[in-house]
XYZ file of C-alpha atoms in Angstrom:
651
model
C -10.721 8.214 36.031
C -12.758 10.470 33.766
C -15.826 10.468 31.579
C -14.227 10.451 28.152
C -15.431 12.128 24.962
C -18.873 10.642 24.282
C -21.200 12.069 21.660
C -23.410 14.644 23.406
C -26.599 12.537 23.475
C -24.836 9.433 24.752
C -22.985 11.428 27.408
C -26.251 12.989 28.586
C -27.915 9.587 28.907
C -24.944 8.194 30.800
C -24.668 11.122 33.180
C -28.386 11.043 33.911
C -28.123 7.353 34.713
C -25.094 7.862 36.937
C -26.479 10.855 38.797
C -29.832 9.119 39.228
C -28.032 6.234 40.861
C -26.015 8.595 43.048
C -29.124 10.409 44.308
C -30.353 7.305 46.118
C -28.535 5.051 48.518
C -25.004 3.937 47.607
C -24.752 0.460 46.124
C -24.879 -2.328 48.686
C -21.306 -3.440 49.350
C -19.668 -5.420 52.119
C -18.846 -3.172 55.061
C -15.195 -2.208 55.090
C -13.089 -1.382 58.125
C -9.687 0.228 58.335
C -6.848 -2.090 59.349
C -6.668 -0.362 62.729
C -10.423 -0.533 63.303
C -10.569 3.274 63.433
C -13.047 5.277 61.344
C -12.327 5.408 57.659
C -11.078 8.879 56.694
C -10.279 10.623 53.481
C -6.701 11.494 54.409
C -5.671 8.019 55.544
C -7.747 5.652 53.414
C -9.498 7.347 50.477
C -6.899 9.845 49.259
C -4.338 7.117 48.371
C -6.988 5.374 46.220
C -8.033 8.576 44.440
C -4.516 9.950 43.940
C -3.226 6.666 42.501
C -6.161 5.809 40.249
C -8.114 8.971 39.439
C -6.199 12.224 39.835
C -3.871 11.596 36.888
C -6.731 12.434 34.516
C -8.844 14.484 36.933
C -6.593 17.540 37.160
C -6.324 20.825 35.249
C -5.285 20.438 31.633
C -6.139 16.736 31.405
C -9.178 14.905 30.065
C -11.178 14.568 33.289
C -14.219 16.904 33.374
C -13.493 17.963 36.961
C -10.491 17.807 39.327
C -10.089 15.269 42.139
C -7.058 16.591 43.973
C -8.283 17.359 47.500
C -10.851 16.515 50.141
C -13.481 19.062 49.098
C -13.381 17.995 45.434
C -13.714 14.287 46.272
C -16.373 14.820 48.977
C -18.531 16.830 46.548
C -18.645 13.905 44.090
C -18.285 10.954 46.439
C -21.563 9.255 45.435
C -20.741 9.656 41.755
C -17.274 8.183 42.316
C -18.791 5.181 44.074
C -21.382 4.651 41.335
C -18.873 4.651 38.463
C -16.245 2.561 40.263
C -18.700 -0.060 41.506
C -20.268 -0.187 38.044
C -16.857 -0.863 36.478
C -16.912 2.289 34.349
C -14.003 3.853 36.219
C -11.042 3.599 36.172
C -11.208 3.032 32.396
C -10.031 -0.562 31.937
C -11.981 -2.969 29.733
C -10.347 -6.434 30.022
C -11.705 -8.752 32.702
C -9.249 -9.865 35.348
C -8.014 -13.443 35.010
C -8.481 -13.753 31.248
C -4.965 -12.731 30.296
C -2.439 -11.062 32.581
C -1.783 -7.509 31.392
C 0.783 -4.909 32.369
C -0.325 -1.700 34.091
C -3.929 -2.765 34.743
C -6.170 0.107 35.805
C -8.810 -1.217 38.194
C -9.959 -0.847 41.795
C -10.166 -3.897 44.010
C -13.444 -4.806 45.689
C -11.829 -3.866 48.995
C -11.034 -0.356 47.724
C -14.598 0.113 46.477
C -15.921 -1.098 49.845
C -13.705 1.447 51.611
C -15.218 4.273 49.549
C -18.734 2.995 50.320
C -18.097 2.746 54.055
C -16.452 6.190 54.108
C -19.624 7.665 52.588
C -21.831 5.801 55.095
C -19.715 7.157 57.941
C -20.300 10.755 56.819
C -17.161 11.286 54.707
C -14.793 12.319 57.512
C -11.642 14.160 56.441
C -9.316 12.838 59.131
C -5.937 13.930 60.462
C -4.077 16.252 58.031
C -0.834 14.433 58.908
C -2.246 11.254 57.312
C -2.717 12.924 53.907
C -0.204 11.617 51.334
C 1.502 13.984 48.930
C 0.064 14.236 45.432
C 1.989 12.178 42.888
C 4.298 13.981 40.468
C 2.865 13.515 36.991
C 4.491 14.019 33.640
C 3.212 17.198 32.019
C 2.631 17.260 28.278
C 4.322 14.290 26.607
C 3.535 11.159 28.617
C 6.727 9.322 27.615
C 8.951 12.295 28.392
C 10.472 14.799 26.010
C 10.633 13.253 22.503
C 13.862 13.082 20.541
C 11.985 14.483 17.544
C 8.599 16.202 17.335
C 6.715 16.172 14.022
C 3.678 18.413 13.646
C 1.153 19.187 10.941
C 2.721 22.123 9.053
C -0.432 24.201 9.533
C -3.757 23.814 11.372
C -6.850 22.452 9.659
C -10.371 23.689 10.353
C -13.081 21.027 10.445
C -16.461 22.308 9.225
C -19.246 22.587 11.777
C -21.648 20.257 9.988
C -21.613 17.327 7.606
C -20.489 13.714 7.558
C -17.288 12.219 8.902
C -14.149 13.688 7.364
C -11.178 11.547 6.330
C -8.177 13.753 5.623
C -4.466 13.109 5.201
C -1.687 15.433 6.324
C 1.890 15.036 5.125
C 4.680 15.777 7.599
C 8.154 15.888 5.992
C 10.914 14.324 8.097
C 14.419 15.774 8.041
C 16.968 13.461 9.644
C 20.738 13.216 9.051
C 20.850 9.414 8.774
C 18.814 6.262 9.341
C 17.358 6.216 12.851
C 15.716 3.520 14.973
C 12.395 4.270 16.669
C 11.354 2.551 19.900
C 8.453 4.801 20.821
C 5.813 6.984 19.186
C 3.372 9.266 20.983
C 0.487 10.914 19.110
C -1.097 14.120 20.394
C -4.309 14.936 18.521
C -4.384 18.580 19.529
C -8.194 18.423 19.595
C -9.109 14.956 20.834
C -12.865 15.442 20.867
C -13.092 15.577 17.055
C -10.750 12.651 16.284
C -12.391 9.243 15.825
C -9.042 7.624 15.081
C -5.663 8.360 13.511
C -3.536 6.172 11.302
C 0.114 6.958 10.648
C 1.877 5.633 7.554
C 5.253 6.253 5.938
C 5.797 7.426 2.348
C 9.158 7.210 0.621
C 7.874 8.297 -2.820
C 6.817 11.910 -2.255
C 3.322 11.155 -3.657
C 1.469 12.283 -0.552
C 3.511 15.472 -0.305
C 2.607 16.427 -3.860
C -1.074 15.654 -3.252
C -0.933 17.823 -0.143
C 0.625 20.708 -2.098
C -2.014 20.513 -4.830
C -4.950 20.752 -2.431
C -5.833 24.379 -1.597
C -6.539 23.464 2.046
C -4.104 21.863 4.498
C -3.780 18.134 3.738
C -5.738 16.262 1.104
C -8.932 14.260 1.167
C -9.566 10.620 0.403
C -7.913 7.394 1.411
C -4.327 6.288 0.887
C -5.734 3.011 -0.473
C -6.570 4.503 -3.872
C -3.420 3.518 -5.688
C -0.297 5.271 -4.431
C 2.622 2.882 -4.110
C 5.147 2.429 -1.326
C 2.990 3.994 1.394
C 3.477 1.535 4.197
C 3.531 0.679 7.888
C 6.780 -0.401 9.573
C 6.866 -4.190 9.596
C 5.298 -5.644 12.712
C 4.135 -2.282 14.079
C 0.766 -0.552 13.819
C 1.167 3.217 14.073
C -2.122 4.698 15.108
C -4.231 6.265 17.821
C -7.733 5.772 19.160
C -9.380 7.278 22.257
C -7.896 5.685 25.349
C -4.764 4.313 23.659
C -1.693 4.929 25.793
C 1.804 5.408 24.328
C 4.514 2.912 25.252
C 8.233 2.531 24.742
C 9.055 -0.764 23.075
C 12.146 -2.765 24.029
C 15.168 -1.279 22.272
C 15.786 -4.496 20.347
C 12.288 -4.209 18.825
C 12.742 -0.772 17.285
C 11.637 0.026 13.746
C 13.705 1.724 11.066
C 13.160 5.311 9.912
C 15.108 6.081 6.743
C 16.061 9.405 5.250
C 13.666 10.874 2.702
C 10.559 9.342 4.284
C 7.467 11.438 4.990
C 4.927 10.733 7.703
C 1.339 10.584 6.431
C -1.192 11.291 9.140
C -4.709 10.101 8.235
C -7.300 11.602 10.591
C -10.897 10.449 10.824
C -12.705 13.489 12.233
C -16.256 14.083 13.453
C -18.038 17.460 13.143
C -19.325 18.809 16.462
C -21.775 21.515 15.330
C -19.198 24.300 15.334
C -15.935 24.855 13.415
C -13.045 23.061 15.099
C -9.319 23.635 14.568
C -6.778 20.843 14.837
C -2.990 20.649 14.534
C -1.839 17.205 15.592
C 1.732 16.242 16.425
C 3.806 13.097 16.803
C 6.724 12.558 19.180
C 9.420 10.026 18.276
C 11.764 8.329 20.730
C 14.961 6.845 19.310
C 17.457 4.184 20.281
C 20.950 3.469 18.965
C 20.120 -0.227 18.696
C 18.937 -1.603 15.341
C 16.006 -4.051 15.552
C 17.149 -7.508 16.585
C 13.740 -9.095 17.208
C 11.229 -8.512 14.439
C 7.522 -8.695 15.107
C 4.563 -9.524 12.918
C 0.872 -8.650 13.132
C -1.943 -11.200 13.207
C -5.235 -9.576 12.232
C -8.503 -11.332 12.959
C -12.133 -10.285 12.570
C -14.851 -9.816 9.985
C -15.386 -7.408 7.092
C -18.806 -8.774 6.091
C -20.833 -7.373 8.985
C -24.534 -6.739 8.317
C -26.394 -5.899 11.542
C -30.168 -5.559 11.349
C -31.882 -2.769 13.309
C -33.011 -4.054 16.692
C -30.522 -6.955 16.696
C -29.350 -7.326 20.315
C -26.735 -10.029 19.898
C -25.093 -9.990 16.479
C -21.977 -12.180 16.565
C -18.818 -12.367 14.476
C -16.230 -15.130 14.881
C -12.851 -15.890 13.386
C -9.978 -18.287 13.965
C -6.355 -18.655 12.896
C -4.096 -21.713 12.975
C -0.540 -20.726 13.880
C 1.998 -22.030 11.329
C 4.993 -21.368 13.650
C 5.823 -20.986 17.355
C 5.266 -17.410 18.579
C 5.350 -15.202 21.648
C 2.325 -12.877 21.835
C 3.312 -9.423 23.095
C 0.066 -7.454 23.022
C -3.509 -7.408 21.784
C -5.542 -4.562 20.333
C -9.334 -4.985 19.948
C -11.334 -2.511 17.880
C -15.039 -1.897 17.358
C -17.355 1.120 17.239
C -20.361 2.059 19.363
C -22.411 -1.140 18.926
C -19.698 -3.399 20.349
C -20.724 -5.362 23.438
C -18.679 -8.443 24.403
C -15.266 -9.611 23.189
C -13.498 -12.890 23.857
C -10.345 -14.479 22.502
C -8.425 -17.572 23.503
C -6.078 -20.163 22.033
C -6.559 -23.920 21.920
C -3.082 -25.442 22.165
C -2.106 -28.642 20.336
C -2.694 -30.601 23.568
C -6.267 -29.138 23.768
C -5.335 -26.795 26.620
C -7.310 -23.532 26.568
C -5.310 -20.335 27.121
C -7.235 -17.067 27.510
C -5.973 -14.018 25.609
C -8.736 -11.436 26.224
C -12.221 -11.060 27.680
C -14.227 -7.821 27.689
C -17.742 -8.003 29.093
C -18.765 -4.482 28.132
C -16.979 -2.778 25.262
C -16.650 0.996 25.380
C -15.451 2.782 22.258
C -14.172 5.713 24.286
C -11.705 3.593 26.262
C -10.158 1.227 23.777
C -6.466 0.593 24.181
C -3.633 -1.692 23.185
C -3.141 -4.180 26.013
C 0.366 -5.483 26.703
C 0.762 -8.837 28.400
C 2.658 -8.883 31.680
C 4.813 -11.630 30.199
C 4.821 -12.753 26.542
C 2.254 -15.491 25.953
C 3.932 -18.507 24.384
C 1.834 -20.262 21.717
C 3.284 -23.274 19.895
C 2.817 -24.099 16.237
C -0.582 -25.666 15.653
C -2.357 -23.513 18.249
C -5.783 -22.306 17.113
C -6.503 -18.682 18.055
C -10.219 -17.923 18.257
C -12.127 -14.680 18.652
C -15.774 -13.783 19.166
C -17.303 -10.287 19.241
C -20.967 -9.463 19.856
C -22.907 -6.284 19.011
C -26.093 -4.597 20.228
C -27.980 -2.614 17.573
C -31.093 -2.113 19.675
C -32.621 1.096 20.985
C -31.697 -0.077 24.490
C -27.990 0.349 23.720
C -27.247 3.860 25.108
C -24.190 4.179 22.831
C -26.087 3.427 19.609
C -25.363 6.436 17.348
C -28.641 5.980 15.412
C -32.102 6.639 16.805
C -34.062 4.715 15.762
C -31.506 1.954 15.043
C -30.463 1.537 11.402
C -29.042 -1.350 9.393
C -25.268 -1.280 9.921
C -22.485 -2.592 7.692
C -18.725 -2.875 8.076
C -16.934 0.433 7.579
C -14.665 3.062 9.110
C -17.322 5.732 9.673
C -18.959 6.127 13.079
C -22.406 5.017 11.916
C -20.797 1.854 10.487
C -19.167 -0.890 12.534
C -15.879 -2.750 12.738
C -14.686 -5.940 14.364
C -10.901 -6.297 14.398
C -8.559 -8.041 16.797
C -4.840 -7.467 16.315
C -2.028 -9.404 17.965
C 1.620 -8.379 17.838
C 3.739 -11.510 17.944
C 7.395 -12.472 17.630
C 8.297 -15.844 16.089
C 10.390 -17.971 18.433
C 12.796 -18.636 15.546
C 13.933 -15.803 13.289
C 13.771 -18.054 10.253
C 10.002 -18.393 10.770
C 9.266 -14.671 10.290
C 8.790 -14.868 6.514
C 6.531 -17.921 6.825
C 4.341 -16.151 9.372
C 4.169 -12.883 7.420
C 3.155 -14.623 4.208
C 0.511 -16.676 5.977
C -1.018 -13.743 7.884
C -0.910 -11.509 4.804
C -2.865 -14.101 2.857
C -5.424 -14.419 5.662
C -5.865 -10.631 5.832
C -6.175 -10.406 2.057
C -8.887 -13.082 1.928
C -10.765 -11.249 4.682
C -10.522 -7.944 2.815
C -11.795 -9.534 -0.387
C -14.828 -10.932 1.433
C -15.579 -7.458 2.776
C -15.260 -5.746 -0.601
C -17.444 -8.382 -2.248
C -20.070 -7.859 0.452
C -19.948 -4.103 -0.040
C -20.463 -4.443 -3.793
C -23.642 -6.435 -3.240
C -24.979 -3.307 -1.521
C -23.249 -0.630 -3.648
C -22.568 -2.302 -7.021
C -21.556 0.959 -8.736
C -18.798 1.981 -6.314
C -15.961 2.211 -8.795
C -13.385 2.815 -6.040
C -14.344 -0.481 -4.371
C -14.125 -2.354 -7.684
C -10.611 -0.990 -8.097
C -9.522 -1.918 -4.562
C -11.050 -5.379 -4.944
C -9.263 -5.847 -8.252
C -5.959 -4.984 -6.597
C -6.678 -7.458 -3.778
C -7.445 -10.250 -6.238
C -4.268 -9.421 -8.144
C -2.168 -9.739 -4.979
C -3.875 -13.062 -4.297
C -2.896 -14.235 -7.785
C -6.396 -14.227 -9.330
C -5.644 -12.210 -12.447
C -8.873 -12.804 -14.314
C -11.025 -11.644 -11.420
C -8.753 -8.631 -10.974
C -9.133 -7.776 -14.664
C -12.928 -7.938 -14.436
C -13.073 -5.526 -11.502
C -10.627 -3.050 -13.073
C -12.686 -3.102 -16.265
C -15.894 -2.551 -14.296
C -14.343 0.360 -12.430
C -13.271 2.216 -15.591
C -16.610 1.464 -17.234
C -18.447 3.115 -14.339
C -15.990 6.025 -14.075
C -13.619 6.408 -17.063
C -11.910 9.356 -15.381
C -10.750 7.363 -12.345
C -6.957 7.309 -12.856
C -6.052 4.528 -10.427
C -8.286 1.922 -12.060
C -7.079 2.978 -15.525
C -3.506 2.544 -14.324
C -4.162 -0.832 -12.691
C -5.965 -2.116 -15.767
C -3.143 -0.969 -18.021
C -0.479 -2.532 -15.807
C -2.295 -5.877 -15.764
C -2.858 -5.875 -19.525
C 0.826 -5.174 -20.083
C 1.792 -7.994 -17.710
C -0.449 -10.324 -19.744
C 1.504 -9.517 -22.902
C -1.049 -7.046 -24.282
C 0.990 -3.809 -24.392
C -0.949 -2.154 -27.221
C -4.191 -2.592 -25.275
C -2.489 -1.205 -22.172
C -1.258 2.050 -23.716
C -4.674 3.810 -24.042
C -5.449 3.082 -20.389
C -2.109 4.507 -19.235
C -2.844 7.575 -21.331
C -6.319 7.984 -19.798
C -4.805 7.700 -16.328
C -2.391 10.516 -17.177
C -5.135 12.635 -18.719
C -7.032 12.426 -15.438
C -3.917 12.794 -13.276
C -0.970 14.380 -15.145
C 1.276 14.106 -12.073
C 0.818 10.331 -11.778
C 4.479 9.346 -11.628
C 3.935 5.588 -11.578
C 1.778 5.836 -14.705
C 4.573 7.718 -16.499
C 7.092 5.044 -15.481
C 4.953 2.072 -16.491
C 3.862 3.687 -19.756
C 7.541 4.289 -20.420
C 8.203 0.601 -19.774
C 5.472 -0.400 -22.213
C 6.793 1.951 -24.885
C 10.307 0.606 -24.373
C 9.086 -2.988 -24.753
C 7.702 -1.995 -28.175
C 10.961 -0.305 -29.199
C 9.452 3.192 -28.964
C 12.451 4.531 -27.058
C 11.961 8.261 -27.575
C 8.425 8.062 -26.158
C 9.683 5.923 -23.278
C 12.373 8.505 -22.433
C 9.798 11.293 -22.479
C 7.723 9.526 -19.842
C 10.712 8.602 -17.667
C 11.888 12.208 -17.703
C 8.361 13.363 -16.851
C 8.402 11.004 -13.851
C 11.769 12.412 -12.748
C 10.513 15.953 -13.096
C 7.702 15.025 -10.719
C 9.995 13.125 -8.363
C 13.770 13.504 -8.897
C 14.331 10.778 -6.289
C 12.458 8.050 -8.159
C 14.983 5.226 -8.274
C 12.807 3.250 -10.716
C 12.631 6.157 -13.182
C 16.421 6.618 -13.090
C 17.024 2.888 -13.581
C 14.541 2.516 -16.442
C 15.773 5.644 -18.191
C 19.241 4.151 -17.918
C 17.963 1.022 -19.674
C 16.680 3.012 -22.659
C 19.858 5.106 -22.874
C 21.931 1.917 -22.765
C 19.843 0.403 -25.585
C 20.523 3.548 -27.638
C 24.267 3.239 -27.052
C 24.530 6.174 -24.636
C 26.355 4.139 -22.014
C 27.959 7.005 -20.069
C 24.616 8.766 -19.604
C 23.002 5.417 -18.729
C 25.660 4.759 -16.067
C 24.968 8.172 -14.530
C 21.297 7.338 -14.053
C 22.064 3.858 -12.697
C 24.384 5.429 -10.118
C 21.667 7.895 -9.114
C 19.216 5.019 -8.692
C 21.683 3.238 -6.395
C 22.371 6.401 -4.422
C 18.638 6.830 -3.819
C 18.035 3.145 -3.071
C 21.252 1.364 -2.051
C 19.467 -2.021 -1.951
C 18.302 -1.787 -5.602
C 19.707 -5.058 -6.967
C 18.538 -4.476 -10.552
C 20.292 -1.101 -10.758
C 23.531 -2.693 -9.505
C 23.271 -5.382 -12.174
C 22.517 -2.845 -14.913
C 25.397 -0.604 -13.891
C 27.689 -3.619 -13.915
C 26.606 -4.431 -17.475
C 27.253 -0.877 -18.702
C 30.678 -0.403 -17.161
C 31.624 -3.939 -18.206
C 30.822 -3.013 -21.805
C 33.169 -0.063 -21.336
C 35.997 -2.441 -20.447
C 35.962 -2.056 -16.659
C 35.638 -5.726 -15.700
C 36.707 -5.232 -12.084
C 34.034 -2.562 -11.621
C 31.451 -4.751 -13.332
C 32.303 -7.691 -11.074
C 31.899 -5.462 -8.022
C 28.375 -4.410 -9.022
C 27.309 -7.876 -10.180
C 28.525 -9.296 -6.867
C 26.586 -6.676 -4.944
C 23.424 -7.456 -6.940
C 23.721 -11.165 -6.089
C 24.406 -10.321 -2.460
C 21.252 -8.171 -2.322
C 19.135 -10.784 -4.127
C 20.568 -14.326 -4.025
C 17.806 -15.502 -6.400
C 18.710 -12.936 -9.086
C 19.724 -15.391 -11.843
C 20.611 -12.771 -14.455
C 23.044 -11.057 -12.090
C 24.600 -14.429 -11.217
C 25.100 -15.255 -14.911
C 26.605 -11.835 -15.578
C 28.959 -12.254 -12.626
C 30.197 -15.625 -13.911
C 30.718 -14.256 -17.422
C 32.632 -11.256 -16.098
C 34.846 -13.472 -13.949
C 35.582 -15.744 -16.925
C 36.322 -12.752 -19.148
C 38.723 -11.316 -16.568
C 40.512 -14.667 -16.211
C 40.966 -14.866 -19.979
C 42.580 -11.424 -20.131
C 45.182 -12.277 -17.503
C 48.507 -13.886 -18.414
């Protein structure tokens, strides 16, 4: 039970309100009596409540602003304790009881609160020392125990004293001997009071590491959404941290895979405090020997088109999602900023039964968490999940970061607002996972597009948003709309490499390679180390028969990233076309070594060694390509031809 990390003004208002309440009479509560009818004492009745629910945070080295470990410390703040517990502010637990059964709920019962009230009325007696229970033994440092692997920012970063929110990414290389399976992740911010939130992604390309090295300060600025490829979250898991979020160990059969050669990318959203602040965050990983057997998926609900007028006391967003398959819901994670007020979510089952999933009567940004259900919530196909969030942008909202209130839009920064509700679910049938992932990805993409379109009505010249929106439309299959936004982005800012690259890639895919080439070149002029641009420009050159230029760009990509499987494979294609089959085979083998599941490289290597007369070797690689991708028609045709050719050579 502690008071969190509020902005200074909000904390002052809250404390004044709490201490004002504590200066008068305690709140009127039903009179409580001890089971024996004897006077209520600290040692027998109050200490067990405090030690179990409060002292974990209210002790030296933890987040509580003062300790609550003995009689004198509790007696000194007894009225304050009663005020914050009766008001529902402490212990920090937002969901309402009875609207979803959650594991490890942190709340006092009405009887416990009444005991504290009666103890105060009776003069706060200490009681018999023999009745005092021993203090619990708490884990020090890492809350999940000692991690199997600790990853830390290579060097500390100093946040400036003043200015706007800072978004900065820090690359943490991972050195592991083989593929490992992760069942738990614990984030330690190092300086929690400056961190608004943290997002953790994985990068197998080395792009983020190179960006980190090129920036003179630790890390690099900007968002990972600007165009780097293969920076991803583990499927079905959201790796992140917000104030109040507690680490958990997942069941071993729901681990996620950590491969060799992957870097962690730690994106921190940080808030200046008025003085320079140093931070060096770390991540603890907990492994299991068991590969994932049950695979989860994420359902994201909410709104990206928020537009809250100043003074609006009850702005509402709503969303719904029709389940395409049967699922078990494991946990729920709501997210909003300082204007958030009430949150509700429930499911309407196919038989019209209503099943509650979450209800929060008073949102508090400083205590958001991921809430795990006591038992998985079973929702059949055809269930409609609904959510409703409300917001208070009035001057009466003590947590409003703007005074006077300002118009607020959707966004990640603290003076903006968000409204997201995330569910982690497991399909009841494994075969339904792909169906669910495709359906939820489409829903999320449509929601993102609506948000970007809304933002462009307010900031029409944001070339980064045009580029991101173009990419979203492209993933949705709307090529013409994507083309328009890429063209608008490069018109506004010709030196923006990611939009130049995206425009070039789309033009090439539309069969317009000569129009694509100048845009690839402009992307590389603005960002010479843009490996993907080198690879795709090489592909375009190769399609036009300009093999020497294609090889130059593939080799440039490999110089930037020697472990680019795509660059090795595509260079092999050009070498094969030029008759240099042995050199081509070497690059195909390197591509397969880097990415063993690379079906195209297996097929290409089979073609090369087959042309060298090794039919058995060719059949082996063609077979592997078909095994990796059963829909790979070219590999299947090559396999059949190789088998026929081998049969014809045998007596």
